[in-house]
Short mmCIF file of C-alpha atoms and ligand atoms in Angstrom, two decimals:
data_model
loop_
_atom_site.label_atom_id
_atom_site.label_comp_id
_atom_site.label_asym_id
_atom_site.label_seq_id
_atom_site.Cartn_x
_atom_site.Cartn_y
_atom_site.Cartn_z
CA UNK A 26 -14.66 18.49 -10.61
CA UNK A 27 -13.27 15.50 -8.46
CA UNK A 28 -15.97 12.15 -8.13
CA UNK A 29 -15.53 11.65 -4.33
CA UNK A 30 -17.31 8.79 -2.77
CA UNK A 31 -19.94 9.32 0.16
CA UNK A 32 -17.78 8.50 2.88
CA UNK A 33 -14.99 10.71 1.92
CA UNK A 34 -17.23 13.72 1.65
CA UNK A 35 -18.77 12.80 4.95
CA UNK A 36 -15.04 12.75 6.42
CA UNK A 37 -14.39 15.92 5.42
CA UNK A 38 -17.76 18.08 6.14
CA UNK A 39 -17.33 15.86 9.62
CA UNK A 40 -14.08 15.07 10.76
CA UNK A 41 -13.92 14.04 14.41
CA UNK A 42 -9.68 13.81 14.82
CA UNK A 43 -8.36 17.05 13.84
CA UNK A 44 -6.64 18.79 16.55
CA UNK A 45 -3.84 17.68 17.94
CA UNK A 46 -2.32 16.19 21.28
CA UNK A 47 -0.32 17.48 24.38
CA UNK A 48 1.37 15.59 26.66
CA UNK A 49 -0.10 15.99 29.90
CA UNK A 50 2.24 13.72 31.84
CA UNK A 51 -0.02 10.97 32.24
CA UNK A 52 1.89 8.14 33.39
CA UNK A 53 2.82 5.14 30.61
CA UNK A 54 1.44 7.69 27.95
CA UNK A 55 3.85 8.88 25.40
CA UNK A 56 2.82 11.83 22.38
CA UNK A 57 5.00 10.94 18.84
CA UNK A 58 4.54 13.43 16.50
CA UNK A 59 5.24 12.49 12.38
CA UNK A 60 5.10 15.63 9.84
CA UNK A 61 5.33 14.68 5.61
CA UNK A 62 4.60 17.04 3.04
CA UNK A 63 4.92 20.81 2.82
CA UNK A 64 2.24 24.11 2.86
CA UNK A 65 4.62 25.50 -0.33
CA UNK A 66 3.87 21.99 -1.97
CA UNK A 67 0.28 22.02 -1.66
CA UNK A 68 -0.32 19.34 0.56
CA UNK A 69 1.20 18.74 4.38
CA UNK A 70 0.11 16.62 7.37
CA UNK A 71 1.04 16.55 10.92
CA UNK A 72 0.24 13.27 12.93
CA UNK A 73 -0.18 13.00 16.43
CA UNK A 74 -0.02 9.77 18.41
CA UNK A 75 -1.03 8.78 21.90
CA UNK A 76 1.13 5.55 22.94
CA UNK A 77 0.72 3.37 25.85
CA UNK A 78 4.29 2.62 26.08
CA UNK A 79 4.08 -0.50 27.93
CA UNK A 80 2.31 -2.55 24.97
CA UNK A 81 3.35 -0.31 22.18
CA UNK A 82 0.10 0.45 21.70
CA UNK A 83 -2.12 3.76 19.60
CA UNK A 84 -4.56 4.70 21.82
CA UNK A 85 -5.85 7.85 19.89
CA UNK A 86 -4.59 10.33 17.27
CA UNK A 87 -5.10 13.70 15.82
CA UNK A 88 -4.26 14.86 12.56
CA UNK A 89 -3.64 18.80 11.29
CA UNK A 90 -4.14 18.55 7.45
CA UNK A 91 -3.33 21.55 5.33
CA UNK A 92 -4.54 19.72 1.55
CA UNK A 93 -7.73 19.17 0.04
CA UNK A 94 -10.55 17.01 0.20
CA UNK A 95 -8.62 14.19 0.07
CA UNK A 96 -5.94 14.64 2.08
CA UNK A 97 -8.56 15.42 4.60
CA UNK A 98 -9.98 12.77 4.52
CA UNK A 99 -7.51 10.66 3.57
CA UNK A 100 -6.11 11.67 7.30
CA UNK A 101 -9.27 10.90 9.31
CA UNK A 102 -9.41 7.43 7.85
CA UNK A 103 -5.70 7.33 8.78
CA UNK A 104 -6.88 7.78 12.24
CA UNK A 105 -9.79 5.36 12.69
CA UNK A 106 -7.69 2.95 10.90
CA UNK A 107 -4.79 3.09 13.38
CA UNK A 108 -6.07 3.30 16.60
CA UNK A 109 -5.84 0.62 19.05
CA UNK A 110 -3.61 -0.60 16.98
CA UNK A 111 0.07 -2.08 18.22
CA UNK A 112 2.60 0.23 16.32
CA UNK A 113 4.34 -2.95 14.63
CA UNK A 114 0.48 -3.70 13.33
CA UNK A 115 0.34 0.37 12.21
CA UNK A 116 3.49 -0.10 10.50
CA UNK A 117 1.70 -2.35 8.16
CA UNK A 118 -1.04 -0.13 7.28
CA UNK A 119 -0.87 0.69 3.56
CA UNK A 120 -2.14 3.34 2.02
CA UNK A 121 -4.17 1.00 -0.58
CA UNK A 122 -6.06 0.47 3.02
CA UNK A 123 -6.71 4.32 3.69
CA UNK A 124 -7.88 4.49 0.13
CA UNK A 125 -10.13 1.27 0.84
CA UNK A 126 -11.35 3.00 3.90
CA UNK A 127 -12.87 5.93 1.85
CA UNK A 128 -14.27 3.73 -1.00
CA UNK A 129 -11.97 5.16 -3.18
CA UNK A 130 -10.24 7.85 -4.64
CA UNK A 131 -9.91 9.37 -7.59
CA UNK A 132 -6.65 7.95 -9.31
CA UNK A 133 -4.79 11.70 -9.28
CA UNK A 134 -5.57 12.07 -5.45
CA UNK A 135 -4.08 8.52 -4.24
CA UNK A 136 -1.02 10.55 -3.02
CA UNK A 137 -3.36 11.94 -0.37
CA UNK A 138 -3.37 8.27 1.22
CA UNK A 139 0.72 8.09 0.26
CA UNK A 140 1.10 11.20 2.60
CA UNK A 141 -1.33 9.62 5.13
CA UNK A 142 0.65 6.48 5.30
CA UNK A 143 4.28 8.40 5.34
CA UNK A 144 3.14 10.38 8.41
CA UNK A 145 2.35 7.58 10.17
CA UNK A 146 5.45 5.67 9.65
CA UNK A 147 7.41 9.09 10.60
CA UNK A 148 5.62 9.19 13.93
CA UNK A 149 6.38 5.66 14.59
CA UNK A 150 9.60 5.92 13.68
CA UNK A 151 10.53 9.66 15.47
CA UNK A 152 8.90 8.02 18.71
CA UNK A 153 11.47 4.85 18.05
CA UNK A 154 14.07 7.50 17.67
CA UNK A 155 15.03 7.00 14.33
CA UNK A 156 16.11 9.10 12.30
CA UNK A 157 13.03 9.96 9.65
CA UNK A 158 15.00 11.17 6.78
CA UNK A 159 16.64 7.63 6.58
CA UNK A 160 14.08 5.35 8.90
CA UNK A 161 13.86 3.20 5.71
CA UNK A 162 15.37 2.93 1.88
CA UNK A 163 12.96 4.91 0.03
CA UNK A 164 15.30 8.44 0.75
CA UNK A 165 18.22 6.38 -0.40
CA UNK A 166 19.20 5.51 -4.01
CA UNK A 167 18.64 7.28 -6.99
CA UNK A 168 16.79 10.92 -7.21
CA UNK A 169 14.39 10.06 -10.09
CA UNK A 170 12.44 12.60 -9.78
CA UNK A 171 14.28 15.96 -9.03
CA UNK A 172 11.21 18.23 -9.32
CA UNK A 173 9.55 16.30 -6.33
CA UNK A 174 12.60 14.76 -4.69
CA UNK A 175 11.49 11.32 -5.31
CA UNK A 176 14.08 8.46 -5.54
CA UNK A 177 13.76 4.92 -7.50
CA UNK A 178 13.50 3.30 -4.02
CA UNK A 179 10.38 5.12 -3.30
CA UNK A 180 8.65 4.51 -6.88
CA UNK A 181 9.37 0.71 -6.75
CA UNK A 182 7.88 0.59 -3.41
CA UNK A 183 4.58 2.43 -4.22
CA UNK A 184 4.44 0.05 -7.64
CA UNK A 185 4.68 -2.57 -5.85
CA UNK A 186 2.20 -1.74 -2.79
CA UNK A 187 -0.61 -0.52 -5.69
CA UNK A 188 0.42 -2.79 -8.52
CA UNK A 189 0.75 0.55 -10.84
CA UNK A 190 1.30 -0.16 -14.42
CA UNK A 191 1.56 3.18 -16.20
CA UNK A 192 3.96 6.45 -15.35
CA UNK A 193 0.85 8.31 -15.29
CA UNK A 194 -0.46 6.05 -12.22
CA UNK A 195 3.29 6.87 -10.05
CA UNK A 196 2.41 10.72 -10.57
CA UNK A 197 -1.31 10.27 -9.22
CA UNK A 198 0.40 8.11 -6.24
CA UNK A 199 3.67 10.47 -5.49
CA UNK A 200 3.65 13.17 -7.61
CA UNK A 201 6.77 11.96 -9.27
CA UNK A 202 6.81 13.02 -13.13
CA UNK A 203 4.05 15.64 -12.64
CA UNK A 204 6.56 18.54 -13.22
CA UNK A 205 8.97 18.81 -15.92
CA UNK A 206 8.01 15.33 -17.21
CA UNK A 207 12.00 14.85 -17.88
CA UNK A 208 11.84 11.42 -15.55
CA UNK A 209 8.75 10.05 -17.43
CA UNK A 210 10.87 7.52 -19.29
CA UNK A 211 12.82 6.17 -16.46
CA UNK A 212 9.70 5.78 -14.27
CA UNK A 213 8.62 3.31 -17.30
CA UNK A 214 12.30 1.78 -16.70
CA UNK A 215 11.40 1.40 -13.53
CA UNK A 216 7.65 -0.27 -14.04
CA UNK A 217 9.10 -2.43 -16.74
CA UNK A 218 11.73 -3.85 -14.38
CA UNK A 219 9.62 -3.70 -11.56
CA UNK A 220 7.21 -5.90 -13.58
CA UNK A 221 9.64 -8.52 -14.69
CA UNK A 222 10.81 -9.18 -10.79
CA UNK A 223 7.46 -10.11 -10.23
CA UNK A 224 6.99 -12.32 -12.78
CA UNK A 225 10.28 -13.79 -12.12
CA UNK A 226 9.51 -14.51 -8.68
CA UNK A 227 6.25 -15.91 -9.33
CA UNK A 228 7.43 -18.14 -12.12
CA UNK A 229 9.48 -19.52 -9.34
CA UNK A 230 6.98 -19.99 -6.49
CA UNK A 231 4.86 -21.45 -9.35
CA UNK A 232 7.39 -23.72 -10.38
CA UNK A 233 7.94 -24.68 -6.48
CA UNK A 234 4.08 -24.89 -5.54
CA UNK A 235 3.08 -26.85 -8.75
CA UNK A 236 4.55 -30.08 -9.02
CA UNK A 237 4.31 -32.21 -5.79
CA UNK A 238 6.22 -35.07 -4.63
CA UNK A 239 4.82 -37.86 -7.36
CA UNK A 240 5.23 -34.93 -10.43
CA UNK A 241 1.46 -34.34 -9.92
CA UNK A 242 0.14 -30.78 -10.36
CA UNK A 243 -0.87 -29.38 -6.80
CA UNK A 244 -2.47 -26.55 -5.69
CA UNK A 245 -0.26 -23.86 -4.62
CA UNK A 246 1.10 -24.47 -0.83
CA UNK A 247 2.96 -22.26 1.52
CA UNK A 248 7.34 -22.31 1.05
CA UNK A 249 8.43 -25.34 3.39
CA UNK A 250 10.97 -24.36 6.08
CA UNK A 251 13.98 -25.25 3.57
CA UNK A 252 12.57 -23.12 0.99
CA UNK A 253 11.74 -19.81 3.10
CA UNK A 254 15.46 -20.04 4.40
CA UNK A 255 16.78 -20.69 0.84
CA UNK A 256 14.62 -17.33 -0.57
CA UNK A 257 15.58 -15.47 2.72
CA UNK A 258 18.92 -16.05 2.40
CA UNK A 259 19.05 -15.57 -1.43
CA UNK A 260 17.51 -12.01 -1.15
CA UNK A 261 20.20 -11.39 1.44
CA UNK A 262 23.40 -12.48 -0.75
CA UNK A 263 21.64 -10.64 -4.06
CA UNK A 264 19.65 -7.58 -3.18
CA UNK A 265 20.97 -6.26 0.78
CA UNK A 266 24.42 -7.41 1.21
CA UNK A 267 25.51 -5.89 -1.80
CA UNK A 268 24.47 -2.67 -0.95
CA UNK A 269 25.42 -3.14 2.74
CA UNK A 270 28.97 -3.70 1.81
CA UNK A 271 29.48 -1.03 -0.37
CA UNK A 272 28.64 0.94 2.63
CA UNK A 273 31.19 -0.85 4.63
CA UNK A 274 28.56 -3.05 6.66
CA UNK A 275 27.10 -6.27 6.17
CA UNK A 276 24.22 -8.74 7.90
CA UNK A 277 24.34 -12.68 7.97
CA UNK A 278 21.83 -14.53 8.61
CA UNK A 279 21.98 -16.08 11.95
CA UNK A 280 18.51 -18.17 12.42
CA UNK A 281 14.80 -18.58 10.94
CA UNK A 282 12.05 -19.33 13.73
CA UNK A 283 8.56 -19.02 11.74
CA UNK A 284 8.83 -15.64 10.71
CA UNK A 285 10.97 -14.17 13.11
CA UNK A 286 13.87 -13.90 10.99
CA UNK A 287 17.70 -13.62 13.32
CA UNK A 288 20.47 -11.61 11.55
CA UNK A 289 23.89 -10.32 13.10
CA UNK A 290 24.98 -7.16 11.59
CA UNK A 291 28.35 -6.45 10.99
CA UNK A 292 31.10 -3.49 10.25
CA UNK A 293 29.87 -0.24 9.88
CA UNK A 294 26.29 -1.38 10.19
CA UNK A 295 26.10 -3.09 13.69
CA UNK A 296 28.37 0.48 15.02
CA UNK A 297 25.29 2.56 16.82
CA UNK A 298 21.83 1.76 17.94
CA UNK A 299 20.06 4.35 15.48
CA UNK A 300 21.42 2.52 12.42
CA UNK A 301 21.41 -0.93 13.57
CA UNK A 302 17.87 0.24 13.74
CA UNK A 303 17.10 1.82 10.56
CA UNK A 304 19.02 -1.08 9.02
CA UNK A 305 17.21 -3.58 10.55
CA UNK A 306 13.87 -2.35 9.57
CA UNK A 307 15.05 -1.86 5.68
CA UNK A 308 15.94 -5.60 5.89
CA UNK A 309 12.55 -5.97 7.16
CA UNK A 310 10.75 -4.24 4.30
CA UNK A 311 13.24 -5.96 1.78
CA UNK A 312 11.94 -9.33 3.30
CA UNK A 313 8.56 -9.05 3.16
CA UNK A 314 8.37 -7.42 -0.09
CA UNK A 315 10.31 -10.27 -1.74
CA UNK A 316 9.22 -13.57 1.33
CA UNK A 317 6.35 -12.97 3.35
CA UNK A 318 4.47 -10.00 4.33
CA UNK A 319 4.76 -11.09 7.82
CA UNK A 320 8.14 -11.29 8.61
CA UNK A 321 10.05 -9.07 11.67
CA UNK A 322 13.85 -9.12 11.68
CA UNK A 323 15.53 -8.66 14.64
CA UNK A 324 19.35 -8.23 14.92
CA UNK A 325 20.95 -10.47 17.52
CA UNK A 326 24.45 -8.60 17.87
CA UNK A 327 27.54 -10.82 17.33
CA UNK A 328 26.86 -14.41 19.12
CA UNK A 329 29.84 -16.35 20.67
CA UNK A 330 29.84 -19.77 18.68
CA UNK A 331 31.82 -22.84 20.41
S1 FES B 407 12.08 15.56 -12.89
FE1 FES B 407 10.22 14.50 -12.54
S2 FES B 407 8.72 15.88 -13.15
FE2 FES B 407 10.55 17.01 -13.40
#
């Protein structure tokens, strides 16, 4: 028997946003639809989104959850949590917050809030018109996890998000290794290496932060200017161009204004508006994964210089 907390037993004796939405032709109002998960898997929801096109904004949603408990409620604190929002501020929704919202979960039913969280980026992203299957890197890379279809991309990314430690944790969050248990090891490859990045890096903002101008100890302060475009364009050369080339594309970066980062990108990748797209938002992710959580990249095409 699951330990559910008050408020996600409440949510699911009581939910208020199931249903879902039509589009009635009401003028500046646009219906996105985002569907993760499957009925054969145990576990599939269908988001709907009302958008006032105009200023990009959520002005209600429905949800039609096929799952348990938690994926019920899971999805009705998906909703409160997202409307009104703007959808760049939805995109940021984690699903740490949907968990956060319900005061909990039990660990094995966190992927309830992972499925929450996917739908909602695959509304956004089927209402920007890009394509779902690739509207960021966690369907690329290596297949891991061949019993649930889950690739390394997708496991670092829900480490990272939930600060997992264990292989058991990355089944609870996406199912990954709860099958055969044949990936098991090389999801504790992966949390190893994921764990040593982040030391690296913090090692390094540490060794920035701590020592100020007269070799005094300091208290840890923001990246100047010069050092957010030094890290920016570091993760560029090391951890996207690489892959960007081998794919016949590349990016450069073209300016830094706060965090609006400017990058041109080139070859195959700068050929059609859907990828441009779907590249720009993986250099997004990439970005404020590894710089700040509040960056937005924005490609600037190709720029005549004199
Ligand atoms: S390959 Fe991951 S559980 Fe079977």
């Amino acid at each position: 028997m699951w330990e559910y907390t008050d408020k996600v037993l409440d949510l699911f004796y009581n939910p208020k946003n199931q249903g879902t939405l039509e589009d009635t032709g009401e003028a500046g109002v646009k219906i996105a639809t985002g569907e993760v998960g499957s009925i054969a898997c145990g576990d599939a929801l269908r988001l709907h989104l009302k958008i006032e096109v105009e200023q990009d904004k959520i002005l209600d949603a429905r949800f039609q959850t096929f799952g348990c408990t938690s994926a019920i409620a899971s999805s009705e604190a998906l909703v409160e949590l997202v409307k009104g929002l703007t959808l760049d501020d939805a995109l940021k929704v984690t699903n740490k917050q949907i968990a956060d919202y319900l005061g909990g979960l039990p660990e094995a039913k966190m992927h309830c809030s992972v499925m929450g969280q996917e739908a909602l980026e695959a509304a956004i992203y089927n209402y920007r018109g890009i394509e779902v299957d690739t509207h960021e890197d966690d369907d690329e890379g290596a297949l891991i996890c061949s019993c649930f279809g889950i690739t390394e991309n997708k496991i670092r990314r829900v480490i990272l998000e939930n600060q997992l430690t264990t292989a058991e944790d990355v089944t609870n969050y996406v199912k990954a290794g709860g099958g055969c248990g044949s990936c098991l090891a090389t999801i504790d490859d992966i949390i190893e290496s994921v764990q040593k990045e982040a030391t690296t890096a913090k090692t390094v903002n540490n060794t920035s932060n701590s020592i100020n101008a007269t070799g005094e100890s300091a208290a840890p302060r923001p990246l100047t200017n010069v050092q957010k475009i030094a890290l920016i364009q570091k993760v560029l050369d090391e951890e996207v161009r690489p892959v960007l080339i081998a794919d016949g594309g590349d990016v450069e970066l073209y300016d830094v204004d706060g965090d609006i980062i400017k990058v041109i990108l080139q070859g195959a990748c700068g050929s059609c508006s859907s990828s441009t797209a779907t590249l720009k938002i993986a250099i997004e992710a990439r970005l404020r994964e590894r710089v700040s959580p509040n960056i937005v990249v924005e490609s600037v095409g190709s720029p005549v210089r004199k």
